[in-house]
Amino acid sequence: MGTMLFGLMLFTLGWTLIDGSEMEQGFMWHVRKIPRLVSERTFHLTSPAFEADAKMVLNRVCGIECQKDLPAPSLSDLEDSLSYETVFENGSRTLTRVKVQGWVPEPTQNLTSQGAPVRRKRQVYGTDSRFSILDKKFLTNFPFNTAVKLSTGCSGILISPNHVLTAAHCVHDGNDYIKGSKKLRVGLLKMRNKGGGKRHRGSRRNRREVSGAGREESQDSLKETARAGRRRKGSARGQRAADGRPSFQWTRVKNTHIPKGWARGKSGDPALDYDYALLELKRPHKKKYMELGVSPTIKKLPGGMIHFSGFDQDRADQLVYRFCSVSDESNDLLYQYCDAESGSTGSGVYLRLKEPDKKRWKRKIIAIYSGHQWVDVHGVQKDYNVAVRITPLKYAQICLWMHGDDASCTHG
């Protein structure tokens, strides 16, 4: 606990320095016009089989170096990739074709690393710099309360009262939806009730069970039995809290949206650029959520740093926070050195920048953590930790999924 608090103190100090000096140099959110994504036609598809195995690492994807040698996608290519599948709670599925309007091609990003060290097959680079968030006051308050856990084993982030953003591979392997995604659930962090939640109902049941044998037991022995039961339950709750394991409120997913650039089916391999998905919850939550933002270039990241929190599987359901520098970027991807293990994929990568014409700073999501991926670097397979950037087109698509039309998606 002391180590975590010390790390957070250092982190707060770092932000104070950034906010005080670097922010004055222009590290702020810039409002920009977003291209329009218009739904053109929706087709009904056959229901998925839901038989794919979850994959946290793709066998072969085209990364930043590979993409440099590819021609820029045409408008029709983009419209095909941004068309999307929707799978509903009852197992039905649709495909929606879209048209892009007002799109201006962005200049190709150059590699930013100079002589970056060779990286081996690992997800934690050198000293493990992750922080387990154990204090419930941190867990249930912004920004950590926006992190969610998926029943398929991934993480995600709340982006509205009804929506969770995550990685597409958490629910779909590029060919089919994974096992368990038909009855997908999302776990929201919550505080445990004082007194232990269901204890009173259990106590009444115990009293009813014991009353039948009341003739054979004395009043003193009944009191001792009740006290022992309370001690056992209190000990279990205390042990769970001591382990830093959060409590979850699970809710069902109403529908799931995935871009066609990922859900290729048998027509081709999934594109890492489109490893993101939106989940609509069956019931809205009342927690504070984090808004979407368009990903700035590395030069506009304060300290060159990004941040995200997720449920790494090697930390026994603990919420794990990390921040690190970005090494490379393309128009759609970020390569970074953030220490992370499986379970954290699907986390929302965010920044804290100054709002225009205001004296306050705001956190927004600028990417989705895709995980530890093998990428093609000049014909050789190398491994990186990769995040998928929220570009203006992806912002328009996610906004369309959330609102059902593009009227609320003109600026971001």
XYZ file of C-alpha atoms in Angstrom:
412
model
C 0.000 0.000 0.000
C 2.823 2.376 0.887
C 4.544 1.674 -2.438
C 1.373 2.474 -4.351
C 0.840 5.763 -2.510
C 4.472 6.717 -3.050
C 4.107 6.002 -6.771
C 0.932 8.059 -6.973
C 2.679 10.916 -5.184
C 5.437 10.870 -7.795
C 2.840 10.719 -10.535
C 0.963 13.719 -9.085
C 4.215 15.660 -8.841
C 4.968 14.875 -12.491
C 1.562 16.167 -13.547
C 2.073 19.335 -11.516
C 5.229 20.057 -13.478
C 3.511 19.291 -16.776
C 0.424 21.360 -15.976
C 2.478 24.310 -14.816
C 5.029 24.645 -17.599
C 4.345 22.407 -20.585
C 0.621 23.121 -20.692
C 1.426 26.761 -21.325
C 3.182 25.663 -24.508
C -0.052 24.399 -26.057
C -0.824 20.961 -24.600
C -4.598 21.221 -24.867
C -7.610 19.628 -26.515
C -8.255 21.155 -29.926
C -11.838 21.158 -31.169
C -11.890 19.929 -34.744
C -14.519 19.179 -37.330
C -15.308 15.478 -37.623
C -16.174 13.804 -40.968
C -19.709 12.473 -41.277
C -20.400 8.763 -41.177
C -23.877 8.082 -42.569
C -25.694 4.742 -42.334
C -26.724 3.770 -45.840
C -28.339 0.335 -45.594
C -28.703 -2.467 -43.047
C -28.790 -6.176 -43.938
C -29.820 -9.122 -41.775
C -27.136 -11.811 -41.454
C -27.254 -15.356 -40.154
C -26.730 -15.722 -36.422
C -23.107 -16.251 -35.349
C -21.916 -19.612 -34.100
C -20.199 -18.121 -31.023
C -17.579 -20.880 -31.198
C -14.266 -19.008 -31.537
C -11.596 -19.276 -28.869
C -10.423 -16.045 -27.304
C -7.114 -14.801 -28.703
C -5.115 -12.208 -26.830
C -2.275 -12.240 -29.390
C -2.744 -12.213 -33.165
C -0.460 -14.449 -35.196
C 0.406 -11.916 -37.878
C -0.657 -8.290 -38.318
C 0.551 -5.411 -40.440
C 2.080 -2.873 -38.066
C 3.578 0.583 -38.455
C 6.604 -0.448 -40.514
C 4.497 -2.700 -42.736
C 1.914 0.029 -43.292
C 4.544 2.448 -44.590
C 4.912 0.313 -47.706
C 1.165 0.104 -48.394
C -0.785 2.547 -50.582
C -3.123 4.935 -48.772
C -6.619 3.433 -48.477
C -9.193 4.760 -50.915
C -12.510 6.199 -49.808
C -14.303 2.997 -50.825
C -11.803 0.937 -48.808
C -12.456 3.086 -45.748
C -16.218 2.842 -46.168
C -15.955 -0.938 -46.387
C -13.816 -1.143 -43.225
C -16.020 1.309 -41.316
C -19.190 -0.583 -42.187
C -20.096 -2.584 -39.124
C -21.747 -5.635 -37.651
C -24.188 -5.484 -34.766
C -24.930 -8.601 -32.752
C -27.915 -8.464 -30.427
C -28.663 -10.104 -27.093
C -30.932 -12.691 -28.721
C -28.125 -13.805 -31.065
C -29.378 -12.073 -34.214
C -26.923 -10.082 -36.338
C -26.972 -7.265 -38.889
C -24.491 -5.559 -41.225
C -24.745 -1.803 -41.802
C -23.081 -0.181 -44.789
C -21.908 3.405 -44.341
C -20.915 6.398 -46.451
C -18.178 8.847 -45.458
C -18.693 12.550 -46.077
C -16.315 15.451 -45.494
C -13.227 13.292 -45.050
C -9.826 14.914 -45.578
C -6.901 12.433 -45.785
C -4.350 12.974 -43.037
C -0.619 13.169 -43.795
C 1.225 9.937 -43.055
C 2.890 9.898 -39.648
C 6.621 9.189 -39.593
C 8.262 6.777 -37.206
C 9.344 8.679 -34.130
C 11.823 6.271 -32.601
C 15.525 6.584 -33.259
C 17.472 3.408 -32.685
C 14.878 1.887 -30.376
C 16.217 -1.105 -28.407
C 15.358 -4.599 -29.598
C 12.371 -5.960 -27.682
C 11.932 -9.610 -26.799
C 8.794 -11.643 -26.293
C 7.461 -10.078 -23.121
C 4.700 -7.803 -21.917
C 6.507 -6.414 -18.877
C 9.657 -4.568 -19.931
C 12.381 -4.654 -17.260
C 11.178 -3.461 -13.832
C 7.424 -3.881 -13.428
C 6.086 -0.308 -13.200
C 2.409 -1.133 -12.698
C 0.428 0.058 -9.663
C -2.337 -2.039 -8.093
C -5.138 0.280 -6.988
C -6.166 -1.207 -3.645
C -7.829 1.700 -1.851
C -11.598 1.686 -2.423
C -11.680 5.477 -2.410
C -9.488 5.396 -5.507
C -11.272 2.401 -7.046
C -14.721 3.920 -6.992
C -13.787 7.466 -8.000
C -12.853 9.030 -11.324
C -10.849 8.119 -13.357
C -10.357 4.598 -11.960
C -14.100 3.911 -11.635
C -14.412 4.082 -15.450
C -12.520 0.786 -15.843
C -14.726 -2.290 -16.287
C -14.172 -6.028 -16.516
C -15.698 -8.170 -19.284
C -16.949 -11.701 -18.653
C -14.720 -12.848 -21.545
C -11.622 -11.884 -19.540
C -10.807 -8.446 -21.000
C -11.108 -4.899 -19.740
C -13.050 -1.915 -21.063
C -13.943 1.671 -20.222
C -17.202 3.529 -19.623
C -17.781 6.233 -22.260
C -21.457 7.060 -21.569
C -24.196 5.970 -19.146
C -25.000 3.144 -21.572
C -21.781 2.271 -23.402
C -18.442 0.532 -22.901
C -15.513 0.765 -25.307
C -13.218 -2.258 -25.573
C -11.050 -4.178 -28.043
C -12.788 -6.103 -30.837
C -10.700 -9.234 -30.202
C -12.315 -9.460 -26.759
C -15.569 -10.558 -28.428
C -14.578 -11.586 -31.983
C -11.510 -13.318 -33.448
C -11.939 -11.825 -36.934
C -13.902 -14.812 -38.191
C -16.518 -15.559 -35.513
C -17.685 -14.323 -32.118
C -15.882 -15.960 -29.231
C -17.396 -18.395 -26.774
C -19.273 -16.611 -24.008
C -19.865 -13.415 -25.978
C -23.503 -14.310 -26.682
C -24.274 -13.770 -22.998
C -21.665 -11.086 -22.516
C -21.639 -9.261 -19.183
C -19.797 -6.191 -17.943
C -18.586 -5.812 -14.354
C -18.668 -2.275 -12.912
C -16.620 -1.446 -9.831
C -18.652 -0.850 -6.695
C -18.276 -0.296 -2.963
C -19.333 -3.103 -0.672
C -22.322 -2.311 1.540
C -21.638 -1.868 5.229
C -22.740 -4.974 7.021
C -21.993 -7.284 4.125
C -24.804 -7.046 1.596
C -26.714 -10.357 1.822
C -25.822 -11.069 5.415
C -29.241 -10.144 6.811
C -31.131 -12.441 4.436
C -28.749 -15.248 5.324
C -29.183 -14.511 9.021
C -32.965 -14.760 8.770
C -32.605 -18.092 6.998
C -30.275 -19.332 9.696
C -32.732 -18.269 12.391
C -35.550 -20.157 10.654
C -33.378 -23.266 10.362
C -32.340 -23.092 13.979
C -35.873 -22.418 15.310
C -36.930 -25.930 14.442
C -34.332 -27.281 16.803
C -34.929 -24.618 19.422
C -36.170 -27.141 21.956
C -32.794 -28.874 21.916
C -30.529 -25.809 22.209
C -30.228 -23.174 24.849
C -30.563 -19.456 24.178
C -26.864 -18.976 24.981
C -25.750 -21.507 22.388
C -27.874 -19.797 19.721
C -26.214 -16.471 20.467
C -22.775 -18.045 20.240
C -23.665 -19.630 16.893
C -24.776 -16.250 15.520
C -21.591 -14.550 16.770
C -19.424 -17.237 15.167
C -21.240 -16.837 11.856
C -20.678 -13.085 11.906
C -16.982 -13.583 12.656
C -16.580 -15.995 9.734
C -18.325 -13.672 7.281
C -16.460 -10.647 8.552
C -13.165 -12.486 8.190
C -13.957 -13.440 4.586
C -14.860 -9.867 3.707
C -11.745 -8.580 5.411
C -9.540 -11.051 3.552
C -11.060 -10.006 0.191
C -10.471 -6.342 0.989
C -6.931 -7.063 2.144
C -6.209 -8.775 -1.157
C -7.302 -5.637 -2.996
C -9.882 -7.543 -5.020
C -12.668 -5.216 -6.133
C -16.345 -5.987 -5.964
C -18.336 -5.890 -9.205
C -21.886 -5.124 -10.238
C -22.485 -7.252 -13.318
C -24.855 -6.173 -16.076
C -25.811 -7.775 -19.388
C -24.859 -6.368 -22.789
C -27.763 -5.404 -25.057
C -25.822 -5.304 -28.327
C -22.267 -5.178 -29.670
C -20.892 -3.146 -32.595
C -17.721 -4.215 -34.434
C -16.192 -2.549 -37.546
C -16.024 -4.651 -40.702
C -12.307 -3.882 -40.836
C -11.982 -6.349 -37.951
C -14.886 -8.744 -38.569
C -13.611 -9.920 -41.961
C -15.015 -13.403 -41.658
C -13.483 -15.701 -44.261
C -12.741 -12.827 -46.650
C -9.401 -11.930 -45.039
C -7.374 -11.362 -41.894
C -8.591 -8.818 -39.316
C -6.885 -5.423 -39.494
C -5.245 -4.337 -36.243
C -6.279 -0.730 -37.027
C -9.879 -1.755 -36.318
C -9.416 -3.666 -33.070
C -12.156 -1.843 -31.170
C -15.800 -2.530 -30.297
C -18.670 -0.781 -28.554
C -20.954 -2.536 -26.072
C -24.384 -1.146 -25.221
C -25.476 -2.046 -21.706
C -28.929 -3.427 -21.012
C -29.338 -1.014 -18.111
C -27.671 2.411 -17.721
C -25.267 3.069 -14.865
C -24.942 6.198 -12.728
C -21.160 6.387 -12.576
C -18.962 9.125 -13.968
C -17.646 8.105 -17.381
C -14.804 9.308 -19.602
C -15.466 11.135 -22.857
C -13.969 10.312 -26.231
C -11.252 12.440 -27.758
C -9.339 12.426 -31.037
C -5.797 11.141 -30.602
C -3.148 13.879 -30.923
C 0.343 13.226 -32.287
C 3.131 12.174 -29.933
C 4.584 15.704 -29.972
C 1.351 16.939 -28.406
C 1.328 14.397 -25.559
C 2.436 15.980 -22.255
C 5.731 14.293 -21.453
C 5.015 11.894 -24.318
C 2.993 9.841 -21.805
C -0.218 7.819 -21.992
C -2.231 6.229 -19.158
C -4.618 3.291 -18.753
C -6.079 0.959 -16.123
C -7.265 -2.610 -16.525
C -7.620 -5.990 -14.861
C -4.337 -7.797 -15.561
C -4.815 -11.512 -15.007
C -1.582 -11.907 -13.054
C -2.876 -9.534 -10.339
C -5.856 -11.599 -9.084
C -8.668 -9.287 -10.223
C -6.957 -6.165 -8.924
C -7.338 -2.960 -10.899
C -3.891 -2.127 -12.288
C -2.845 1.362 -13.380
C 0.171 2.274 -15.515
C 1.616 5.180 -17.456
C 4.456 5.174 -19.952
C 5.975 6.862 -22.968
C 4.958 6.233 -26.570
C 7.792 5.064 -28.823
C 6.308 4.930 -32.361
C 3.129 6.068 -34.049
C 1.262 5.791 -37.324
C -2.085 7.271 -38.317
C -3.864 4.377 -36.572
C -1.474 2.782 -34.064
C 0.664 3.628 -31.046
C 3.607 1.471 -29.969
C 4.485 1.878 -26.317
C 6.385 0.376 -23.396
C 3.508 0.182 -20.899
C 3.866 -2.897 -18.703
C 0.709 -4.978 -19.136
C -0.459 -8.574 -19.028
C -3.418 -10.364 -20.597
C -6.689 -9.181 -19.131
C -5.792 -5.522 -19.565
C -6.545 -5.553 -23.310
C -9.546 -3.426 -24.180
C -8.596 -0.757 -21.634
C -9.142 2.862 -22.594
C -5.908 4.811 -23.111
C -6.331 8.388 -21.960
C -4.673 11.792 -21.604
C -5.200 14.814 -19.399
C -5.058 18.047 -21.397
C -6.227 21.605 -20.919
C -9.627 22.556 -22.299
C -9.648 25.477 -24.749
C -10.445 28.867 -23.175
C -10.756 27.297 -19.724
C -8.508 26.995 -16.692
C -9.201 23.327 -16.079
C -7.847 20.072 -17.438
C -9.845 17.124 -18.674
C -9.153 13.456 -19.285
C -10.326 11.913 -22.552
C -9.882 8.521 -24.200
C -7.591 8.679 -27.230
C -6.906 4.965 -27.923
C -7.852 1.393 -27.031
C -5.170 -0.928 -25.703
C -4.988 -3.834 -28.146
C -2.352 -5.771 -26.244
C 0.848 -7.612 -26.935
C 0.907 -8.199 -30.679
C 3.255 -9.709 -33.245
C 3.744 -7.313 -36.140
C 5.518 -7.518 -39.472
C 8.674 -5.364 -39.459
C 10.364 -5.553 -42.857
C 9.307 -9.186 -43.233
C 10.428 -10.155 -39.711
C 7.969 -10.827 -36.894
C 8.558 -8.681 -33.773
C 6.413 -8.114 -30.711
C 5.134 -4.845 -29.287
C 2.507 -3.512 -26.927
C 0.070 -1.745 -29.234
C -2.837 0.692 -28.873
C -5.362 1.583 -31.573
C -5.747 5.341 -31.942
C -9.117 7.091 -32.093
C -8.847 8.952 -35.387
C -11.478 11.450 -36.627
C -13.133 8.675 -38.677
C -13.179 6.251 -35.749
C -14.496 9.001 -33.499
C -17.319 9.527 -36.014
C -18.063 5.795 -36.099
C -18.115 5.292 -32.318
C -20.233 8.432 -31.944
C -22.668 7.079 -34.559
C -22.923 3.804 -32.632
C -23.675 5.687 -29.419
C -26.269 8.150 -30.751
C -27.781 6.340 -33.756
C -27.162 9.321 -36.052
C -24.367 11.763 -36.780
C -26.117 14.921 -35.517
C -24.149 14.871 -32.242
C -20.865 13.930 -33.896
C -19.864 17.040 -35.838
C -16.964 18.101 -33.588
C -14.545 16.222 -31.367
